[in-house]
Tab-separated table of C-alpha atoms in Angstrom:
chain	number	residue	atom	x	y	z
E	24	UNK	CA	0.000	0.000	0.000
E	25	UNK	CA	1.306	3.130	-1.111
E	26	UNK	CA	1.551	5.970	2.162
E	27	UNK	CA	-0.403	8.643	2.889
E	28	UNK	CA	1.980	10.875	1.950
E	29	UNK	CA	2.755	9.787	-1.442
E	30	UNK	CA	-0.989	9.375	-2.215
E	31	UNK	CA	-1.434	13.679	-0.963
E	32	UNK	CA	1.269	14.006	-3.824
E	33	UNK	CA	-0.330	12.573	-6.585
E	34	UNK	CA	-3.301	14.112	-5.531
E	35	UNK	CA	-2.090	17.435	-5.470
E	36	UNK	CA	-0.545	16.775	-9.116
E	37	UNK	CA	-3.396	15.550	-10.439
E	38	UNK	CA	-5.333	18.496	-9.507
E	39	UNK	CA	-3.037	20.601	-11.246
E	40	UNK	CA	-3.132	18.530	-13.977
E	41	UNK	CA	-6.817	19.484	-14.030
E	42	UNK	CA	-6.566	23.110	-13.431
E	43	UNK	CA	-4.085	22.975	-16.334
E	44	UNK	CA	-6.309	21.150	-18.865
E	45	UNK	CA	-8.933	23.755	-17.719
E	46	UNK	CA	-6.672	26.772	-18.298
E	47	UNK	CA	-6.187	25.499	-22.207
E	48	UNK	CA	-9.839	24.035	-22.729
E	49	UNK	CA	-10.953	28.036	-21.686
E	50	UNK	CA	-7.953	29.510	-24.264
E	51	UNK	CA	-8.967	26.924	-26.670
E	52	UNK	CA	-12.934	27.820	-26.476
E	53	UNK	CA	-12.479	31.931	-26.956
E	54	UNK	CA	-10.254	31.194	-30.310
E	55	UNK	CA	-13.069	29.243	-31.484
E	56	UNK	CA	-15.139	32.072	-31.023
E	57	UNK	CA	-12.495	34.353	-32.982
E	58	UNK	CA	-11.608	31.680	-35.953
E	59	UNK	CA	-15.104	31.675	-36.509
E	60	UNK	CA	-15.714	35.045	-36.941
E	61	UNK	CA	-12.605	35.435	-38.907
E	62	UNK	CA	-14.128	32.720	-41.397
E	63	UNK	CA	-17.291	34.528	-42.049
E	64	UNK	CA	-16.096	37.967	-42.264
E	65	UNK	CA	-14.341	36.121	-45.557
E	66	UNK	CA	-17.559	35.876	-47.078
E	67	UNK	CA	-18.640	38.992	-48.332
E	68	UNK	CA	-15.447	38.856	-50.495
E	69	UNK	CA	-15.830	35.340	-51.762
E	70	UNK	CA	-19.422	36.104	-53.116
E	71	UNK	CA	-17.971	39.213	-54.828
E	72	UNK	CA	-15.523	37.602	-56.144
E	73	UNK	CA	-16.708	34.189	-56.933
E	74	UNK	CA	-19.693	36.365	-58.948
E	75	UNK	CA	-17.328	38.527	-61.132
E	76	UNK	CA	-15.252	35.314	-62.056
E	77	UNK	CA	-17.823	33.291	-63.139
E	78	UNK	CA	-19.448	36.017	-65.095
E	79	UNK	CA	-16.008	36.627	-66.786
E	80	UNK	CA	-15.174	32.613	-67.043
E	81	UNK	CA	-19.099	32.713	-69.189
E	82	UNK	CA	-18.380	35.277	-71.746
E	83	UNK	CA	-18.620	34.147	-75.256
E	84	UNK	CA	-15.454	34.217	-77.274
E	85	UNK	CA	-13.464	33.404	-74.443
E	86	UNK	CA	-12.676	30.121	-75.240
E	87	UNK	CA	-8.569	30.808	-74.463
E	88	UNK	CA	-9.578	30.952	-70.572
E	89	UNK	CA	-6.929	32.225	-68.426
E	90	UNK	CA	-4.160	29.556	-67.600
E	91	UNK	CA	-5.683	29.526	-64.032
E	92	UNK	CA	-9.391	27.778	-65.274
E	93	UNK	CA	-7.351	25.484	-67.752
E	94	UNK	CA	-7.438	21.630	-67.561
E	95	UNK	CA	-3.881	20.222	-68.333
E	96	UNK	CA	-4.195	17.110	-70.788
E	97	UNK	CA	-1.128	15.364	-68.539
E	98	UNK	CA	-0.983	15.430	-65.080
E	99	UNK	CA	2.495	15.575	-64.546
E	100	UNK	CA	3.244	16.721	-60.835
E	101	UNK	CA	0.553	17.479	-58.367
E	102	UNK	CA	1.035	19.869	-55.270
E	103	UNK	CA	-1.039	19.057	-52.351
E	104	UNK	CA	-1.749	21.865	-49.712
E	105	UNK	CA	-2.206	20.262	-46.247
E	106	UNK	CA	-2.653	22.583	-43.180
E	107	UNK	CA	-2.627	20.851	-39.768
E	108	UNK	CA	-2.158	22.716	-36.314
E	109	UNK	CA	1.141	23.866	-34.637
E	110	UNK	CA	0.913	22.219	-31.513
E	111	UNK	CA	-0.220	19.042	-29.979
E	112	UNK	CA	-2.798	18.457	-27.474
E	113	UNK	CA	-5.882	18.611	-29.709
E	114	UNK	CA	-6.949	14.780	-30.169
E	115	UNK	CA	-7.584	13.509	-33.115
E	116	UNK	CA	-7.045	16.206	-35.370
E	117	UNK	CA	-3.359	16.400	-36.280
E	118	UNK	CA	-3.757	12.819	-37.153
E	119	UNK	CA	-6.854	12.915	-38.721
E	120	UNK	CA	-5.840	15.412	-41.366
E	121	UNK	CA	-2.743	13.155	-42.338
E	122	UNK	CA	-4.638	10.305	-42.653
E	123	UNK	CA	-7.447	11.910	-44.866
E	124	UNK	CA	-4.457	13.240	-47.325
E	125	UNK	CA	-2.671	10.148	-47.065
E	126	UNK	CA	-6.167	8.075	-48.177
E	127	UNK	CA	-6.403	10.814	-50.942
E	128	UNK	CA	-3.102	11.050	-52.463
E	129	UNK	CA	-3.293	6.926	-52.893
E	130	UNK	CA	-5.072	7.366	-56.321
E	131	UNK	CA	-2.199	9.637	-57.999
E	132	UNK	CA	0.225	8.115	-60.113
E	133	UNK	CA	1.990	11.404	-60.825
E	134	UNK	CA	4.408	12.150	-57.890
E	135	UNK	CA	3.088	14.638	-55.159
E	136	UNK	CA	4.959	17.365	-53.409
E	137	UNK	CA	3.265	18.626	-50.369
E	138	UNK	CA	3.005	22.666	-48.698
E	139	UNK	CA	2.556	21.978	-45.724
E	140	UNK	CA	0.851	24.745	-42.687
E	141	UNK	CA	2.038	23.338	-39.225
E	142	UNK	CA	4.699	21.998	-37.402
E	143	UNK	CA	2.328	19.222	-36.502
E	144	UNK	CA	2.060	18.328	-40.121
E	145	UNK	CA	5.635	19.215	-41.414
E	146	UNK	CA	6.823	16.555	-38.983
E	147	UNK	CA	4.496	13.840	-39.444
E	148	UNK	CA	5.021	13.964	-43.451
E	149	UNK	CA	9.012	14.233	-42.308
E	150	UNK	CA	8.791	11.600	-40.711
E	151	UNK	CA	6.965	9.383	-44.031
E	152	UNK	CA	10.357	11.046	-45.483
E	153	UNK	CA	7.543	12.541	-48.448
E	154	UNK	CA	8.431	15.491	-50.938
E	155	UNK	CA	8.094	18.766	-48.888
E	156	UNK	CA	7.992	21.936	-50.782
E	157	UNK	CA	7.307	24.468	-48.090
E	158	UNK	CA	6.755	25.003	-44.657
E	159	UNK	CA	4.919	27.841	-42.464
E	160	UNK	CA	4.586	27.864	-38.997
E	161	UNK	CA	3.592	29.081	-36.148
E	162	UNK	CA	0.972	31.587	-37.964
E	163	UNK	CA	-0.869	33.471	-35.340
E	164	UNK	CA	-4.594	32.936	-34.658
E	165	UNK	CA	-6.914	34.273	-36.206
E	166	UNK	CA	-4.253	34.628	-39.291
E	167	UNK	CA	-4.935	38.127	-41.711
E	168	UNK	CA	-4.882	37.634	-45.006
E	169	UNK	CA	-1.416	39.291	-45.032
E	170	UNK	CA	0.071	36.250	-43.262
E	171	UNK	CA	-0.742	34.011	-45.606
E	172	UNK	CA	-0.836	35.523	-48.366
E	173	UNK	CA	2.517	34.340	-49.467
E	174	UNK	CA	1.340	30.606	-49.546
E	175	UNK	CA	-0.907	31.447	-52.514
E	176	UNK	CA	1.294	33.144	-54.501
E	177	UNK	CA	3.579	30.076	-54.372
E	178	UNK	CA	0.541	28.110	-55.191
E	179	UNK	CA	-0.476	30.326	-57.973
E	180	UNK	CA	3.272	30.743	-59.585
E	181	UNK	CA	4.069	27.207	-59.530
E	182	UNK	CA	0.839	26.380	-61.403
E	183	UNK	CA	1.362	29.045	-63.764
E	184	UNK	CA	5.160	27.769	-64.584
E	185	UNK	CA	4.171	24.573	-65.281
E	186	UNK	CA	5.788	23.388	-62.006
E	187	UNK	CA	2.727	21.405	-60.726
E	188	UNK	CA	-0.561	20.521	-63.307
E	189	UNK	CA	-2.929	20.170	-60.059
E	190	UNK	CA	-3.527	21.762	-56.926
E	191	UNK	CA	-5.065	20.738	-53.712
E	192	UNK	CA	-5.841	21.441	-50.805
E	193	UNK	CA	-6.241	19.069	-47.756
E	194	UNK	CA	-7.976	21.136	-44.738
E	195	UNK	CA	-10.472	20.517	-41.912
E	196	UNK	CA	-13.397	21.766	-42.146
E	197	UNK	CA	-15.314	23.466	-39.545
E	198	UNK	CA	-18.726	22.494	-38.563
E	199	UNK	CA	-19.956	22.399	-35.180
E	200	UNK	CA	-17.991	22.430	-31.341
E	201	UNK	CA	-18.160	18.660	-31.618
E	202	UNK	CA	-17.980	17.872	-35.804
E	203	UNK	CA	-15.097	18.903	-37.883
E	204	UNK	CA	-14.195	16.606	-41.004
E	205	UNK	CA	-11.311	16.667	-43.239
E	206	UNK	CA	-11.831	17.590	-46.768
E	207	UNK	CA	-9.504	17.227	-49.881
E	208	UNK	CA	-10.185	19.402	-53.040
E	209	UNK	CA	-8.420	20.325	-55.677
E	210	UNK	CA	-8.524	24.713	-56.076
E	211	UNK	CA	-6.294	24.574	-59.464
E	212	UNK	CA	-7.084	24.871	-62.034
E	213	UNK	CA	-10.513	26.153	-60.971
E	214	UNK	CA	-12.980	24.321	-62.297
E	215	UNK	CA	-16.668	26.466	-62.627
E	216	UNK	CA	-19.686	24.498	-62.673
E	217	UNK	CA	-23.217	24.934	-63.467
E	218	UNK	CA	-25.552	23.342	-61.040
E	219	UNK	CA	-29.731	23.695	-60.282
E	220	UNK	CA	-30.677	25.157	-57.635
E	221	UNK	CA	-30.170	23.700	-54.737
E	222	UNK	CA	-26.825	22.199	-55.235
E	223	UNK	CA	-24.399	23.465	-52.801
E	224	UNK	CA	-20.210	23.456	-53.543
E	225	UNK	CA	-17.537	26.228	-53.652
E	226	UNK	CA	-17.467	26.104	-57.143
E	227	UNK	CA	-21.412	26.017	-58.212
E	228	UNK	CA	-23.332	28.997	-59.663
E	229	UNK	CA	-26.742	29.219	-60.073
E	230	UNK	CA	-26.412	32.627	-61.647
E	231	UNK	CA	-27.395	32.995	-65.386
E	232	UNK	CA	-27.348	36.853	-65.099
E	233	UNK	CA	-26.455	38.341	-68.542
E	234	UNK	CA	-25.452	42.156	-67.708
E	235	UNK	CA	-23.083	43.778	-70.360
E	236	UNK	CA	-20.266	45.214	-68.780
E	237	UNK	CA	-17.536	47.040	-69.841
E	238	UNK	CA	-13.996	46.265	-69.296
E	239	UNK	CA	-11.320	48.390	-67.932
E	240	UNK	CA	-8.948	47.786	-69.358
E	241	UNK	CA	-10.005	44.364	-70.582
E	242	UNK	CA	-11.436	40.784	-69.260
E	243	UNK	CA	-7.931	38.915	-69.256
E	244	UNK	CA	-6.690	41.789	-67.000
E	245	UNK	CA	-9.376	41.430	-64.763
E	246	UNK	CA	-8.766	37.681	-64.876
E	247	UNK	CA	-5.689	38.310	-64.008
E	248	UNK	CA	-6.262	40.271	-61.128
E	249	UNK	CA	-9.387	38.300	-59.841
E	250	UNK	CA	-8.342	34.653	-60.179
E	251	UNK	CA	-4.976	34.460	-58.122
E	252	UNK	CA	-6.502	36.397	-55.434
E	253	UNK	CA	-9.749	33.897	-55.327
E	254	UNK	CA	-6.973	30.724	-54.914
E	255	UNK	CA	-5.375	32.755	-52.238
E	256	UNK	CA	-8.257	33.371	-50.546
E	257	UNK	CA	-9.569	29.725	-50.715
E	258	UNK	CA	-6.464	29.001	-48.572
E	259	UNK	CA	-7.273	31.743	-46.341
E	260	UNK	CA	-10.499	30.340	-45.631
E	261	UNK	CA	-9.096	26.745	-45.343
E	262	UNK	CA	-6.653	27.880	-43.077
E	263	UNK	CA	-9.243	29.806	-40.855
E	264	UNK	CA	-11.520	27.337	-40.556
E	265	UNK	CA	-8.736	24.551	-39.283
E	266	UNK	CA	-7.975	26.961	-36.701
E	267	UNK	CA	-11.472	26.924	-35.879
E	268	UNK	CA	-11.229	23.037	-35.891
E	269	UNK	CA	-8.117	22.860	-34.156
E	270	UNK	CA	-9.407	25.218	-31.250
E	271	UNK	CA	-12.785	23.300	-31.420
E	272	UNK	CA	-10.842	20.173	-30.842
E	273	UNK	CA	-8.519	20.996	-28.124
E	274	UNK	CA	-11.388	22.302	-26.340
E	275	UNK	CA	-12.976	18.998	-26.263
E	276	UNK	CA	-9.696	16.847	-25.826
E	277	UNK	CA	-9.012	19.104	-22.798
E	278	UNK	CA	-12.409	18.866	-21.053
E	279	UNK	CA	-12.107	15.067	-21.266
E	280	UNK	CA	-8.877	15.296	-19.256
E	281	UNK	CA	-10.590	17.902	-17.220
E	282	UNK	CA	-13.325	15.313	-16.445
E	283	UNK	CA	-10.480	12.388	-16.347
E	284	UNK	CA	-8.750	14.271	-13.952
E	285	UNK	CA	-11.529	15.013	-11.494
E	286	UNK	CA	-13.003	11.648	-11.547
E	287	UNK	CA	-9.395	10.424	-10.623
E	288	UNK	CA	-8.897	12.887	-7.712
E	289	UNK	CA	-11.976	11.596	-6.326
E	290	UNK	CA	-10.777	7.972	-6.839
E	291	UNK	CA	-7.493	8.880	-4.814
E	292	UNK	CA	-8.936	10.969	-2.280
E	293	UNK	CA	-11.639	8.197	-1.078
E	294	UNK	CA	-8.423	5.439	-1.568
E	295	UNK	CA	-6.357	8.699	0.530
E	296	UNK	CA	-9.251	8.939	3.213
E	297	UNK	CA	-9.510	5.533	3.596
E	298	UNK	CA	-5.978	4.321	3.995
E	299	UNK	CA	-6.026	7.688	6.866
E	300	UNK	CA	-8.782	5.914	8.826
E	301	UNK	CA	-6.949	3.175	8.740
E	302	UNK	CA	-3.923	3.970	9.883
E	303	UNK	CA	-6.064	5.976	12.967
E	304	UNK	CA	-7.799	3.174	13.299
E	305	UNK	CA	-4.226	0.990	13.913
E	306	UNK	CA	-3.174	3.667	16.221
E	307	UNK	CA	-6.365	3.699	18.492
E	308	UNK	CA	-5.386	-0.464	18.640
E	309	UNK	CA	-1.872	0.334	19.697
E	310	UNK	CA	-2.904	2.289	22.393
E	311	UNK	CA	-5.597	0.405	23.648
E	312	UNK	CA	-3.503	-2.853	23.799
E	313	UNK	CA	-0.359	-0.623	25.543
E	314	UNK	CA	-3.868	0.444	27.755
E	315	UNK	CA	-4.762	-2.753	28.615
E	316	UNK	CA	-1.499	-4.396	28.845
E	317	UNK	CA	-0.456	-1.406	31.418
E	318	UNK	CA	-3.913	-2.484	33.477
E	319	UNK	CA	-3.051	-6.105	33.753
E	320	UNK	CA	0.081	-5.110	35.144
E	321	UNK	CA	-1.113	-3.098	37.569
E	322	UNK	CA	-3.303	-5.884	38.683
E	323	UNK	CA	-0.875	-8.469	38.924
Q	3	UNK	CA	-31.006	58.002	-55.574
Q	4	UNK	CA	-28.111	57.286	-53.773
Q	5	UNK	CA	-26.136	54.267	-54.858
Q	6	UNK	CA	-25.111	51.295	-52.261
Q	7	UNK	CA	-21.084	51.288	-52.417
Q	8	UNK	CA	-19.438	48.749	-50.340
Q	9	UNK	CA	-15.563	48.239	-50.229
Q	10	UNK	CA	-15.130	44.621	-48.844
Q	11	UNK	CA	-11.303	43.480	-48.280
Q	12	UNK	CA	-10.264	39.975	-48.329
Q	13	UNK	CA	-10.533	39.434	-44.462
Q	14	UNK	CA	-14.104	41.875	-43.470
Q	15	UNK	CA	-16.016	44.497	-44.768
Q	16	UNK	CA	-14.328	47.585	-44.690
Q	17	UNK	CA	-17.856	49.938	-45.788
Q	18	UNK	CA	-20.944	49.615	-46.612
Q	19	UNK	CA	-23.661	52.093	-47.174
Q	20	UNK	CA	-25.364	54.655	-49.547
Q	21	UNK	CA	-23.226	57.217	-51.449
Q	22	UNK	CA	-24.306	60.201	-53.499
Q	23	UNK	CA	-20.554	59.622	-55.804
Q	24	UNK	CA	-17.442	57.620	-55.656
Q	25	UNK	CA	-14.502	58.007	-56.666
Q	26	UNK	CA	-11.732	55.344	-57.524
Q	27	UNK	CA	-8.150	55.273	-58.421
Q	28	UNK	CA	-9.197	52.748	-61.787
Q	29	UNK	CA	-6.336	51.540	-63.341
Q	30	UNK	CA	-6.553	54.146	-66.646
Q	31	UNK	CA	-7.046	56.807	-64.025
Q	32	UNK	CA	-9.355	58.163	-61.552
Q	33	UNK	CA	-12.955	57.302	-62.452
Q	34	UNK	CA	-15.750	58.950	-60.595
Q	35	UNK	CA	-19.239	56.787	-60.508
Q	36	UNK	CA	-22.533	57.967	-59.884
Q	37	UNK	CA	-26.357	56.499	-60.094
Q	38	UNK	CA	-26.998	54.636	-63.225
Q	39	UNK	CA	-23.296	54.257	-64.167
Q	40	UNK	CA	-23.545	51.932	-66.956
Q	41	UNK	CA	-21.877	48.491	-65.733
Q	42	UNK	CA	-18.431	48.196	-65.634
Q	43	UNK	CA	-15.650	46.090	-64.847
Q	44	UNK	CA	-12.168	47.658	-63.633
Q	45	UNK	CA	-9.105	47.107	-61.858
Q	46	UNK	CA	-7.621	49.754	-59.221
Q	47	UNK	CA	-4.679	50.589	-58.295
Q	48	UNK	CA	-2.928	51.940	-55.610
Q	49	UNK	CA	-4.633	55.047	-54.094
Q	50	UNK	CA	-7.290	56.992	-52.066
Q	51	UNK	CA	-11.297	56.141	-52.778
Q	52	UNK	CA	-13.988	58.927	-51.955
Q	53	UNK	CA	-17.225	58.169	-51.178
Q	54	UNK	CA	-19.683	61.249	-50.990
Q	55	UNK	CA	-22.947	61.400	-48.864
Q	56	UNK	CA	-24.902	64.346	-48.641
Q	57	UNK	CA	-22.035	66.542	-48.201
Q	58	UNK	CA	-19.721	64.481	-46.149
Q	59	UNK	CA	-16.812	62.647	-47.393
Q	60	UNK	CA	-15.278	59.884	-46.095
Q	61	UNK	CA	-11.735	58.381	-47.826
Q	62	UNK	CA	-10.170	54.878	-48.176
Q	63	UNK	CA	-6.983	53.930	-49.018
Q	64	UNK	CA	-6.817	51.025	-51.379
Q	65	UNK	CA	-3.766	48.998	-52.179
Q	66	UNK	CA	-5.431	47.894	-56.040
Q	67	UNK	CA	-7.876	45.465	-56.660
Q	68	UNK	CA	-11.463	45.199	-58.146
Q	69	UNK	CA	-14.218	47.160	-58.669
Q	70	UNK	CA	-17.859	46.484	-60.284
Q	71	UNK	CA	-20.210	48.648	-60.963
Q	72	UNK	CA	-23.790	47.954	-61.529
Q	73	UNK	CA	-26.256	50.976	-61.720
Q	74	UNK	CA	-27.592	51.014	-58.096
Q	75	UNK	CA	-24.672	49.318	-56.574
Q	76	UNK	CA	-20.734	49.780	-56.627
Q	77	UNK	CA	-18.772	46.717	-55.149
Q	78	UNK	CA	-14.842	47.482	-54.378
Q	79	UNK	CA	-13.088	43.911	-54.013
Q	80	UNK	CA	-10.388	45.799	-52.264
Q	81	UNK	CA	-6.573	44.557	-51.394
Q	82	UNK	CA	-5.865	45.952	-47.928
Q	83	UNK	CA	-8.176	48.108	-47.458
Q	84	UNK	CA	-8.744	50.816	-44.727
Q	85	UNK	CA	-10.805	53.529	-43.740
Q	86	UNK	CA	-8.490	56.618	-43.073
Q	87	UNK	CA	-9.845	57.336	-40.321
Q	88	UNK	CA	-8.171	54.025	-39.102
Q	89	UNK	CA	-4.934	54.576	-39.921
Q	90	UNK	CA	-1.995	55.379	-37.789
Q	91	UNK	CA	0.044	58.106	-38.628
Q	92	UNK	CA	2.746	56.785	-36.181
Q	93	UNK	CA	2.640	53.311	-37.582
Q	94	UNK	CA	2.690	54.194	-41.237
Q	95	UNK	CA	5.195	56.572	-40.983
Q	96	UNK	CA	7.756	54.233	-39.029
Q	97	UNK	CA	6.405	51.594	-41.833
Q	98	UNK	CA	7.621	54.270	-44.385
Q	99	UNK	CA	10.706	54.878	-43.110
Q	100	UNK	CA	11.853	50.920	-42.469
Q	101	UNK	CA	11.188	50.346	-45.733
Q	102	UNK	CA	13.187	53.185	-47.238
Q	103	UNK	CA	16.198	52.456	-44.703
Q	104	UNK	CA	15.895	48.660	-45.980
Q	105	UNK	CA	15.730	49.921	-49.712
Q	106	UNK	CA	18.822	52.153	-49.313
Q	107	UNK	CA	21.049	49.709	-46.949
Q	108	UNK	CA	20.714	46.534	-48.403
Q	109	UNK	CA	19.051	46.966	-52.313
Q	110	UNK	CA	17.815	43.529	-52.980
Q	111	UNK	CA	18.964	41.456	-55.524
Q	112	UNK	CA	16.199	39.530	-56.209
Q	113	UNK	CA	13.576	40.861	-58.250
Q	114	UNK	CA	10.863	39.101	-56.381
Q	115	UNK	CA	12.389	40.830	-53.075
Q	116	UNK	CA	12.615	44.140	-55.098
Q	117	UNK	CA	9.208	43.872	-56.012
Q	118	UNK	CA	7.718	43.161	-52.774
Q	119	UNK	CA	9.545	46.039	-50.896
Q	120	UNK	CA	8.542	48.161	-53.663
Q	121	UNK	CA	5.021	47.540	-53.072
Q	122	UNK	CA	5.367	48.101	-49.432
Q	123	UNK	CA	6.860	51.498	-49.478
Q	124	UNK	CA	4.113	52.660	-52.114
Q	125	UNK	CA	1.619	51.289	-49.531
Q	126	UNK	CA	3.142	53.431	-46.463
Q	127	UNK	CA	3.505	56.131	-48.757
Q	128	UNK	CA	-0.066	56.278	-49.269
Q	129	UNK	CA	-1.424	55.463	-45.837
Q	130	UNK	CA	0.934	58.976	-44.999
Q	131	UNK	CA	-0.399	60.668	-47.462
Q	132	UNK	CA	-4.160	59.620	-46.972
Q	133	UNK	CA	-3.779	60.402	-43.495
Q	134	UNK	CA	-2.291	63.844	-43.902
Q	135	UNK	CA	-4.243	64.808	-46.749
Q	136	UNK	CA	-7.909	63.628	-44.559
Q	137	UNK	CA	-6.600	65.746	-41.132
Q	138	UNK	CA	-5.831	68.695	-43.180
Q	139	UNK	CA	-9.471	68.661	-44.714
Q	140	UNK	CA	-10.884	68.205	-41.028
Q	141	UNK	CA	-8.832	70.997	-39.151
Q	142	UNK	CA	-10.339	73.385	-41.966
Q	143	UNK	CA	-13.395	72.216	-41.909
């Protein structure tokens, strides 16, 4: 049996354990909060945008699309995007991610280099010793556009010099506190589709809006502009709403050790309490038998 | 009839609301829009936007983008964007000045680099300017 005094120790540490896993799961559940809100102030902009390109992509007599919206005959490299957390601690999710790409990126024949967003991720594809291009870390949370901004004009410049034939991006998507799922797409070339109503993806329109505008200075200019800054945004948005997920995640992976925790120090403190009566109790004995013995002596 | 303008940059919406003109920096030159512009399509670049509502003016700096115009409606799809009233002088001008001291000390070799650092001392250039320009208008006014 293990003493008193060892059990008060691990009691103590477990409780700190606890007030520790508290600490994060309250961090983690605010940056939810934030991520979120970061993720939907994106909207606006994707609409916009989204509606100018695909009334551009429509135009008639534009069958030389920009480079961006062209299908390549032969895939010849692909480029996967996969953006995973910084930091541990968040259960599932870092593996999750990984696993989802992995599954993916089993159907290419052409060879694959990866971007990766994450320390998390950077080492677990290290460690598969697989083709890294890039790396960025430690992005703060909510990230501005500025920060990543860089990671699509990679993206963009490497499709447009013939370096890579597909993009894609492997992200977790944000749903609920309780439901993220990973989610592989390919963002390049950008593929427009018509759909009925009803049909919901990032790359349906509904619209059939015929307006005649006029172009200043002209459409492949606008293109131009318009397209690299929707891929780049895509990301943006991919990487907001992992953070979201990541947060969401860690939140729940730290109550359940909150909860572990508590249930334990109960565990230990009735096992503590117990193992104190008894020793009392072993005491009280001691003394009652050097009682008695003294007693009998007397009486002798 | 006012038209609705809205500037919206990548990461929220920087305005949104009626205006009786606006003005943009459009890449051929400075375009002023008012109701029933016939639609357009145009890129911006770098500069100041003015958006006029019953007298009172408010000013955005714009580091180039998008704009579409529709007759009742002018939508900015805006590259860092920002209200100057939301600028800081202090910031911008210490922004200014680290990228001048950077262009003069070491001149990059690369033209990416070049590029880049370029762009960044046009945009604290403007956000000086913008803010200057805007406090001088209020202090008359």
């Amino acid at each position: 049996m293990t003493s008193p005094r060892e059990m008060r120790l691990r009691i103590r540490s477990v409780r700190n354990i606890s007030q520790v896993t508290r600490a994060l799961e309250t961090v983690s559940a605010s940056k939810v909060r934030k991520a979120v809100q970061a993720v939907q102030a994106t909207t606006p902009y994707a609409e916009k945008a989204w509606k100018v390109l695909v009334h551009l992509a429509r135009q008639p007599g534009h069958t030389s699309l920009h480079p961006l919206l062209t299908e390549r005959e032969q895939i010849r490299r692909i480029l996967v995007v996969m953006i995973s957390g910084d930091r541990g601690l968040a259960g599932a999710y870092n593996v999750n991610i990984l696993r989802h790409t992995l599954q993916n990126c089993l159907d290419f024949t052409s060879p694959i280099s990866f971007v990766v967003v994450g320390r998390k991720g950077r080492d677990l594809l290290w460690r598969r010793k697989l083709n890294i291009l890039a790396e960025f870390s430690n992005l703060p949370s909510p990230s501005s556009f500025a920060d990543v901004a860089a990671i699509g004009t990679l993206v963009v410049n490497g499709f447009i010099n013939e370096d890579f034939d597909q993009v894609y991006l492997a992200y977790t998507e944000f749903f609920t506190m309780l439901t993220q799922r990973p989610v592989f797409r390919l963002i390049l070339p950008l593929k427009v589709q018509y759909a009925p109503e009803g049909v919901k993806a990032y790359n349906v329109t509904h619209s059939r809006s015929s307006a005649v505008f006029t172009y200043e200075p002209d459409q492949t200019e606008i293109l131009n502009q318009i397209v690299p800054r929707f891929t780049a945004l895509q990301i943006y948005k991919a990487i907001l709403s992992s953070q979201a997920s990541e947060h969401a995640a860690r939140m729940v992976a730290m109550r359940n050790a909150t909860d572990n925790a508590l249930e334990l120090m109960t565990q230990l403190q009735l096992e503590y309490n117990k193992v104190r009566q008894q020793m009392i109790t072993n005491d009280m004995l001691d003394i009652a038998g050097g009682a008695e013995a003294l007693v009998t002596g007397l009486h002798r | 009839m006012p038209i609705r303008c809205e500037i919206v940059s990548q990461d929220r919406i920087v305005y949104q609301g009626p205006a009786d003109i606006v003005v943009l920096p459009g890449a051929d030159g400075m375009m002023g829009i008012l109701p029933n512009h016939s639609p357009v399509l145009a890129t911006l670049q770098f500069g100041v936007i003015t958006v006029r509502h019953r007298g009172k003016e408010q000013y955005f700096t714009v580091a180039g983008g998008v704009v579409e115009v529709q007759p009742d409606q002018v939508t900015v799809l805006a590259d860092a964007a920002e209200n100057v009233e939301e600028i800081n002088l202090q910031r911008a001008e210490e922004a200014k000045r680290r990228a001048e001291e950077m262009m003069s000390k070491t001149p990059p070799t690369d033209a990416d680099e070049y590029l880049r650092l370029q762009a960044a001392l046009r945009r604290s250039n403007l956000w000086v300017e913008a803010a200057r320009r805007y406090r001088q208008r209020r202090s008359k006014s």
